[in-house]
Coordinates of C-alpha atoms in Angstrom, one line a residue:
M1 CA 18.0 91.9 12.7
S2 CA 17.4 90.2 16.2
R3 CA 13.9 89.3 14.9
L4 CA 15.6 87.6 11.9
N5 CA 18.1 85.7 14.1
R6 CA 15.2 84.5 16.4
K7 CA 13.4 83.4 13.3
G8 CA 16.6 81.5 12.0
S9 CA 17.0 79.9 15.3
M10 CA 13.4 78.8 15.3
L11 CA 13.8 77.3 11.8
I12 CA 17.0 75.5 12.8
K13 CA 15.4 73.5 15.8
P14 CA 12.7 71.8 13.6
N15 CA 15.3 71.0 10.9
I16 CA 17.5 69.3 13.5
I17 CA 14.5 67.3 14.9
A18 CA 13.4 66.3 11.5
L19 CA 17.1 65.2 10.6
I20 CA 17.2 63.1 13.8
T21 CA 13.8 61.5 13.2
S22 CA 14.7 60.7 9.5
S23 CA 18.0 59.0 10.7
L24 CA 16.0 56.9 13.2
I25 CA 13.6 55.9 10.5
V26 CA 16.2 54.9 8.1
F27 CA 18.1 52.8 10.8
Y28 CA 14.9 51.1 11.8
I29 CA 14.1 50.2 8.1
F30 CA 17.7 48.9 7.7
S31 CA 17.6 46.8 10.8
A32 CA 14.1 45.3 9.9
S33 CA 15.2 44.5 6.4
R34 CA 18.2 42.7 7.7
L35 CA 15.9 40.6 9.9
I36 CA 13.7 39.7 7.0
L37 CA 16.6 38.8 4.9
L38 CA 18.4 36.7 7.6
H39 CA 15.1 34.9 8.6
P40 CA 12.7 34.8 5.6
H41 CA 10.7 31.8 6.8
Q42 CA 9.9 33.0 10.3
T43 CA 8.0 36.0 9.1
W44 CA 5.6 33.5 7.4
I45 CA 5.6 30.7 9.9
H46 CA 4.7 32.7 13.0
N47 CA 1.8 34.4 11.4
L48 CA 0.1 31.4 9.9
D49 CA -3.1 29.7 10.9
S50 CA -2.6 26.8 13.3
S51 CA -3.5 24.3 10.6
P52 CA -0.3 22.4 9.9
K53 CA -1.4 21.5 6.3
L54 CA -1.7 25.3 5.5
R55 CA 1.5 26.1 7.2
D56 CA 3.4 23.3 5.4
F57 CA 1.8 24.5 2.0
V58 CA 2.8 28.0 2.4
V59 CA 6.3 27.4 3.6
D60 CA 6.9 24.9 0.9
H61 CA 5.6 27.0 -1.9
H62 CA 7.4 30.2 -0.3
N63 CA 10.7 28.3 -0.5
K64 CA 10.6 26.3 -3.7
P65 CA 8.9 27.6 -6.8
K66 CA 11.5 30.4 -7.4
Q67 CA 14.2 27.8 -7.5
D68 CA 12.3 25.8 -9.9
E69 CA 11.6 28.7 -12.1
D70 CA 15.2 29.8 -12.2
T71 CA 16.4 26.2 -12.9
H72 CA 14.0 25.7 -15.8
L73 CA 14.7 29.1 -17.4
L74 CA 18.4 28.0 -17.4
L75 CA 17.4 24.6 -18.9
A76 CA 15.3 26.4 -21.6
K77 CA 18.1 29.0 -22.5
N78 CA 21.1 26.5 -22.4
T79 CA 20.7 24.1 -25.3
S80 CA 24.4 23.2 -25.6
S81 CA 26.1 20.4 -23.7
E82 CA 28.4 22.9 -22.0
P83 CA 27.9 23.5 -18.2
F84 CA 25.8 26.4 -17.2
P85 CA 27.9 29.5 -16.6
N86 CA 28.0 31.0 -13.2
T87 CA 25.3 28.7 -11.7
H88 CA 27.3 27.4 -8.7
H89 CA 25.0 29.4 -6.4
L90 CA 21.8 27.6 -7.7
P91 CA 20.5 24.3 -6.8
K92 CA 21.3 21.3 -8.9
P93 CA 18.9 21.2 -11.9
K94 CA 15.9 18.8 -11.2
L95 CA 17.0 17.0 -14.4
Q96 CA 19.7 15.4 -12.3
L97 CA 17.1 14.6 -9.5
S98 CA 17.8 17.3 -7.1
S99 CA 17.1 16.9 -3.4
S100 CA 13.6 18.5 -3.7
T101 CA 12.6 15.9 -6.4
E102 CA 14.1 13.0 -4.3
K103 CA 12.1 14.2 -1.3
K104 CA 8.9 13.8 -3.4
V105 CA 9.5 10.2 -4.0
E106 CA 11.0 9.4 -0.6
M107 CA 9.0 6.6 1.1
K108 CA 6.8 7.6 3.9
K109 CA 5.6 4.6 5.6
E110 CA 2.5 5.6 7.7
I111 CA -0.7 6.1 5.8
F112 CA -2.0 8.4 8.6
H113 CA -0.3 11.6 9.8
D114 CA -1.2 10.3 13.3
K115 CA -3.4 7.3 13.4
D116 CA -3.9 7.3 17.2
V117 CA -5.3 10.8 17.2
F118 CA -7.5 10.0 14.2
N119 CA -9.0 6.9 15.7
E120 CA -9.7 8.7 19.0
E121 CA -11.3 11.6 17.2
Y122 CA -13.1 9.5 14.8
K123 CA -14.8 7.5 17.7
E124 CA -16.0 10.8 19.2
M125 CA -17.2 12.1 15.9
N126 CA -19.1 9.0 15.3
R127 CA -20.7 9.1 18.8
S128 CA -21.5 12.9 19.1
L129 CA -21.5 14.8 15.9
R130 CA -25.1 16.1 15.0
I131 CA -26.2 17.7 11.9
Y132 CA -29.4 19.7 11.3
V133 CA -30.9 19.7 7.8
Y134 CA -33.3 22.5 6.9
P135 CA -36.6 20.8 6.3
H136 CA -38.4 20.6 3.0
K137 CA -41.7 18.9 2.1
K138 CA -41.9 16.3 -0.6
D139 CA -44.3 18.5 -2.5
D140 CA -41.9 21.5 -2.6
P141 CA -41.6 22.7 -6.2
F142 CA -37.9 22.3 -5.9
A143 CA -37.9 19.0 -4.0
N144 CA -35.6 17.6 -6.7
I145 CA -33.0 20.1 -5.6
L146 CA -33.5 20.1 -1.9
L147 CA -34.2 16.5 -1.1
T148 CA -32.7 13.2 -2.1
V149 CA -33.7 11.4 -5.2
D150 CA -34.5 7.7 -5.6
D151 CA -32.2 7.1 -8.5
E152 CA -28.7 5.7 -7.7
P153 CA -26.1 8.4 -8.2
L154 CA -24.1 8.0 -11.6
G155 CA -21.5 9.9 -13.5
N156 CA -18.6 12.2 -12.6
Y157 CA -20.4 14.2 -10.1
A158 CA -22.0 11.4 -8.2
S159 CA -20.2 12.3 -4.9
E160 CA -22.6 15.2 -4.3
S161 CA -25.7 13.0 -4.5
Y162 CA -24.0 10.0 -2.7
F163 CA -23.2 12.4 0.3
K164 CA -26.7 13.6 0.7
K165 CA -28.3 10.1 0.5
S166 CA -25.8 8.8 3.0
L167 CA -26.4 11.7 5.4
F168 CA -30.2 11.4 5.2
K169 CA -29.9 7.8 6.2
S170 CA -27.4 8.2 8.9
H171 CA -27.4 8.6 12.6
F172 CA -25.7 12.0 12.4
I173 CA -29.1 13.8 11.7
T174 CA -30.9 15.6 14.4
K175 CA -34.3 17.2 14.3
D176 CA -33.6 19.4 17.3
P177 CA -31.3 22.4 16.0
K178 CA -30.2 22.9 19.6
E179 CA -28.2 19.7 19.4
A180 CA -26.6 20.5 16.1
D181 CA -23.0 21.1 15.8
L182 CA -23.4 21.9 12.0
F183 CA -26.3 23.0 9.6
Y184 CA -26.6 21.5 6.1
L185 CA -27.6 23.5 3.2
P186 CA -29.1 20.7 1.1
F187 CA -29.3 22.3 -2.3
S188 CA -27.9 20.3 -5.2
I189 CA -25.6 22.2 -7.6
T190 CA -25.8 19.4 -10.1
N191 CA -29.6 19.2 -10.0
M192 CA -29.9 22.9 -10.3
R193 CA -27.7 22.8 -13.4
N194 CA -29.9 20.1 -14.9
D195 CA -33.3 21.8 -14.0
K196 CA -34.5 24.0 -16.9
R197 CA -36.3 26.2 -14.3
V198 CA -32.9 27.2 -12.9
G199 CA -30.1 26.2 -15.3
V200 CA -26.5 27.4 -15.1
G201 CA -27.5 31.0 -15.4
G202 CA -30.0 30.8 -12.5
I203 CA -27.9 29.0 -9.9
Q204 CA -26.4 32.1 -8.2
D205 CA -29.8 33.7 -7.8
F206 CA -31.2 30.4 -6.4
V207 CA -28.5 30.1 -3.8
K208 CA -28.8 33.8 -2.8
E209 CA -32.7 33.5 -2.4
Y210 CA -32.4 30.3 -0.5
V211 CA -30.0 31.7 2.1
D212 CA -32.0 34.9 2.4
E213 CA -35.0 32.7 3.1
I214 CA -33.6 30.5 5.8
S215 CA -31.9 33.5 7.5
E216 CA -35.3 35.2 7.7
K217 CA -37.2 32.1 8.7
Y218 CA -34.7 30.5 11.1
P219 CA -32.3 32.2 13.7
Y220 CA -29.4 29.8 13.1
W221 CA -27.7 31.4 10.1
N222 CA -27.7 34.9 11.6
R223 CA -26.2 34.0 14.9
S224 CA -23.0 32.6 13.4
G225 CA -22.9 34.4 10.1
G226 CA -23.0 31.0 8.5
A227 CA -19.9 29.7 10.1
D228 CA -21.5 26.5 11.2
H229 CA -23.2 25.9 8.0
F230 CA -21.9 23.8 5.0
Y231 CA -22.9 22.7 1.5
V232 CA -21.5 19.9 -0.8
A233 CA -20.8 20.3 -4.5
C234 CA -18.8 18.3 -7.0
H235 CA -19.5 20.0 -10.3
S236 CA -17.0 22.7 -11.2
I237 CA -19.6 25.3 -11.5
G238 CA -20.2 25.1 -7.7
R239 CA -17.2 27.3 -7.0
S240 CA -18.9 30.2 -8.9
S241 CA -22.4 29.4 -7.5
M242 CA -21.8 31.5 -4.4
E243 CA -20.9 34.8 -6.0
K244 CA -24.3 36.5 -5.1
A245 CA -24.3 34.8 -1.7
I246 CA -20.9 36.0 -0.5
R247 CA -21.5 35.1 3.1
V248 CA -21.7 31.5 2.1
K249 CA -18.3 31.7 0.2
L250 CA -16.6 33.6 3.0
N251 CA -18.1 32.0 6.1
A252 CA -19.7 28.5 5.4
I253 CA -17.7 25.3 5.0
Q254 CA -17.5 24.5 1.3
V255 CA -17.1 20.8 0.7
V256 CA -16.1 20.6 -2.9
C257 CA -14.4 18.5 -5.5
S258 CA -12.8 21.6 -7.1
S259 CA -10.3 22.3 -4.2
S260 CA -7.5 24.4 -5.5
Y261 CA -5.2 26.6 -3.4
F262 CA -5.1 28.9 -6.5
L263 CA -8.7 29.9 -6.5
S264 CA -9.5 32.7 -4.1
G265 CA -12.8 31.4 -3.1
Y266 CA -11.4 28.3 -1.5
V267 CA -9.8 28.4 1.9
P268 CA -8.1 25.1 3.0
H269 CA -8.4 25.3 6.7
K270 CA -12.0 26.4 6.4
D271 CA -13.2 24.4 3.4
A272 CA -12.7 20.7 2.7
S273 CA -12.0 18.6 -0.4
I274 CA -14.3 15.7 -1.3
P275 CA -13.1 13.0 -3.7
Q276 CA -14.6 12.9 -7.2
I277 CA -15.5 9.3 -7.8
W278 CA -17.0 7.5 -10.8
P279 CA -19.3 4.9 -9.2
R280 CA -18.5 1.2 -9.7
K281 CA -20.3 -1.8 -8.4
G282 CA -18.8 -4.9 -6.8
P283 CA -15.5 -5.6 -5.5
S284 CA -12.5 -4.1 -7.3
P285 CA -10.5 -6.3 -9.5
T286 CA -6.8 -6.8 -8.4
N287 CA -3.5 -7.5 -10.3
A288 CA -0.1 -8.2 -8.5
P289 CA 2.6 -5.6 -8.7
S290 CA 4.8 -8.0 -10.5
R291 CA 2.2 -8.4 -13.3
R292 CA 1.9 -4.7 -14.1
K293 CA 4.1 -4.3 -17.0
K294 CA 3.6 -0.8 -18.1
L295 CA 5.3 2.0 -16.2
A296 CA 2.6 4.7 -16.4
F297 CA -0.7 5.4 -18.0
F298 CA -2.9 8.4 -18.8
A299 CA -5.9 8.9 -21.1
G300 CA -8.2 11.9 -21.3
A301 CA -9.5 14.9 -23.2
M302 CA -7.0 17.6 -24.2
N303 CA -8.7 20.4 -22.1
S304 CA -5.5 21.9 -20.5
R305 CA -2.0 22.8 -21.5
L306 CA -0.6 20.5 -19.0
R307 CA -2.3 17.5 -20.6
E308 CA -1.3 18.7 -23.9
N309 CA 2.3 18.9 -22.7
L310 CA 2.1 15.5 -21.2
V311 CA 0.9 13.8 -24.3
K312 CA 3.2 15.7 -26.6
T313 CA 6.3 14.7 -24.3
W314 CA 5.4 11.0 -23.9
N315 CA 3.2 10.1 -26.9
N316 CA 5.8 7.8 -28.5
D317 CA 7.3 6.3 -25.4
S318 CA 7.2 2.6 -25.0
E319 CA 6.9 2.6 -21.1
I320 CA 4.6 5.6 -20.5
M321 CA 1.3 5.1 -22.1
V322 CA -0.7 8.3 -23.0
H323 CA -3.8 8.7 -25.0
R324 CA -5.8 11.6 -26.3
G325 CA -9.5 11.2 -25.6
R326 CA -11.1 7.8 -25.3
M327 CA -9.3 4.5 -25.8
K328 CA -10.2 1.8 -28.3
T329 CA -9.2 -0.9 -25.7
P330 CA -10.9 -1.1 -22.3
Y331 CA -9.9 1.7 -19.8
S332 CA -9.9 -0.8 -16.9
E333 CA -7.2 -3.0 -18.5
A334 CA -4.9 -0.2 -18.9
L335 CA -5.4 0.7 -15.1
L336 CA -4.8 -2.9 -14.1
N337 CA -1.7 -3.3 -16.1
S338 CA 0.2 -0.2 -15.1
K339 CA 2.3 0.5 -12.1
Y340 CA 1.4 4.2 -12.0
C341 CA -1.7 6.1 -13.2
I342 CA -1.5 9.7 -13.9
H343 CA -3.9 12.2 -12.6
A344 CA -3.3 15.2 -14.8
K345 CA -5.2 18.5 -14.2
G346 CA -7.7 19.2 -17.0
F347 CA -10.2 22.1 -17.2
E348 CA -10.4 21.8 -13.3
I349 CA -7.7 20.6 -10.9
N350 CA -9.9 17.6 -9.9
T351 CA -10.9 14.5 -12.0
A352 CA -12.0 11.0 -11.1
R353 CA -8.7 9.5 -12.2
I354 CA -7.4 9.3 -8.5
G355 CA -10.3 7.2 -7.6
D356 CA -10.0 5.2 -10.7
A357 CA -6.4 4.4 -10.0
L358 CA -7.0 3.5 -6.4
Y359 CA -10.0 1.3 -7.4
Y360 CA -7.8 -0.8 -9.8
G361 CA -4.7 -0.8 -7.4
C362 CA -2.6 1.6 -9.4
V363 CA -0.4 4.1 -7.7
P364 CA -1.6 7.6 -8.5
V365 CA 0.8 10.2 -9.9
I366 CA -0.5 13.6 -9.0
L367 CA 0.2 16.2 -11.8
A368 CA -1.9 19.1 -10.4
D369 CA -0.2 21.9 -8.8
H370 CA -2.1 23.7 -5.9
Y371 CA -4.5 20.8 -5.4
D372 CA -5.7 20.5 -1.9
L373 CA -5.9 16.7 -2.0
P374 CA -8.9 15.0 -0.2
Y375 CA -8.1 14.2 3.5
A376 CA -4.7 16.0 3.2
D377 CA -4.9 16.7 7.0
I378 CA -5.7 13.1 7.7
L379 CA -3.8 10.9 5.2
N380 CA -0.1 11.0 4.2
W381 CA -0.4 11.0 0.5
E382 CA 3.3 10.4 0.0
S383 CA 2.7 6.9 1.4
F384 CA 0.5 5.8 -1.4
S385 CA 1.0 8.2 -4.4
V386 CA 3.8 10.2 -6.2
I387 CA 3.3 14.0 -6.4
V388 CA 5.1 15.6 -9.3
S389 CA 5.3 19.3 -10.1
S390 CA 4.0 20.3 -13.6
L391 CA 7.4 21.7 -14.3
D392 CA 8.7 18.1 -14.1
I393 CA 6.7 16.5 -17.0
Q394 CA 9.8 16.0 -19.2
K395 CA 11.5 14.2 -16.2
L396 CA 8.4 12.0 -15.3
K397 CA 10.0 8.9 -16.6
Q398 CA 13.2 9.5 -14.8
I399 CA 11.4 10.3 -11.5
L400 CA 9.3 7.1 -11.7
Q401 CA 12.3 4.9 -12.6
S402 CA 14.2 6.3 -9.7
I403 CA 11.6 4.5 -7.4
D404 CA 13.1 1.1 -6.7
Y405 CA 10.9 -2.0 -6.9
N406 CA 10.6 -2.5 -3.2
H407 CA 9.5 1.1 -2.7
Y408 CA 7.0 0.8 -5.4
V409 CA 5.6 -2.5 -3.7
K410 CA 5.2 -0.5 -0.5
L411 CA 3.3 2.2 -2.4
Q412 CA 1.1 -0.2 -4.1
N413 CA 0.4 -2.1 -0.8
N414 CA -0.6 1.2 0.7
V415 CA -2.9 1.9 -2.2
M416 CA -4.8 -1.4 -1.4
R417 CA -5.1 -0.3 2.3
V418 CA -6.2 3.3 1.6
K419 CA -8.8 2.5 -1.2
K420 CA -11.6 2.0 1.2
H421 CA -11.5 5.6 2.1
F422 CA -12.3 6.5 -1.6
L423 CA -15.3 4.3 -2.0
W424 CA -19.1 5.1 -1.8
N425 CA -21.4 2.6 -0.5
S426 CA -25.2 2.3 -0.9
F427 CA -25.4 1.8 2.8
S428 CA -22.4 3.7 4.3
K429 CA -19.7 1.8 6.1
D430 CA -16.9 2.9 8.6
F431 CA -14.1 4.7 7.1
D432 CA -15.6 5.1 3.7
I433 CA -15.9 8.5 1.8
F434 CA -18.9 9.5 3.7
H435 CA -17.4 8.9 7.1
M436 CA -14.1 10.5 6.2
V437 CA -16.0 13.6 5.0
M438 CA -18.0 13.7 8.2
Y439 CA -14.6 13.6 10.1
E440 CA -13.5 16.5 8.0
L441 CA -16.5 18.5 9.1
W442 CA -16.1 17.4 12.6
I443 CA -12.6 18.9 12.8
R444 CA -13.9 22.1 11.2
R445 CA -17.0 22.4 13.3
S446 CA -17.8 25.7 15.0
H447 CA -17.9 25.9 18.8
L448 CA -20.1 29.1 18.7
R449 CA -23.2 27.1 19.6
H450 CA -22.0 26.6 23.3
F451 CA -22.3 30.4 23.6
Y452 CA -25.8 30.9 22.3

């Protein structure tokens, strides 16, 4: 009996300890959950990368989309003219231009986030940045992929070729890898795609074999894991070209036109967005704001649900001009005669329409959620464009009409000031696309070489 009592007392003690421990755990979980509920933003902000662009994106998208979705669900369900039942706790529907929509069209005067910092850093970049290009001979079997070509770049993906030609002629090149801040992987995704020996199906193997070769032949890749290397690609197939060279995707700087936050392979504070530009020769034509009679314009292939929705919504409108496919009248005339020109996401998030709009002095309207816009950490896009959520297509006209004429003129004037940053030149000029992309590389450069 005494043995049983001892056994019982021995069992009671662990049970008491377990009960106390469980109570403490429950109390901790309850306290922590209250902190998260009371301060939902701080748990995000304090753990983000130091990049203000990434921080702003995450906080903005952490706070807003749920409200938008709730509001639009209510709009979809409520087809009567009666007020929404029990919606006093929700923000005002965007149909009434809620504060979040008004913020999108609020005038931001300055083109640069910080012009003084940019100018100072730009000068230093122009003076000291050095790039090492892995050497290849002209008789290399794949010289057309690894070296520049004599032809002038043309078409939708010209940015890739323009960058390489500009870099090879620039003062940024060094033949001494010890001086290099960055190492350029000179393969051309577009030329691989067009080369029958490689083709779309062989690009991933080509890239993998190329990286394997330079990592065996040279010490530079291995010492940083590729963190101080970069490549440039404008064709959308570029984003899947690194699947067999995973170290390139994870470590190297990817300078690409298809720069979407939504894609897992693109990291905004590591990678960079390069503008997709359709090359045009000569000075751009101009048309005064007062002579632009159409409110907005879009033309393009129906290769996304967003575009289909855009055209379906505004097809018969007298002020917003939308077209399926190619126009019978000149594309340039529509750009010159419109106040706002719509960049609508197609098969990819990027198109040449932003460059087209800026070239013809038209204020871009960005309809492409999750687009890491070119130079977003340098330029204040709200000072020369209007960014609209894809959820707001049906309210597009109301949003644009809410921008008063003086505000529009300021936006258009800023377009004229910023367009030089979206131009390629046969011989690069200060602050053109080439130099702006070089600056993007400069602020992403690795400092590892100082420890070699």
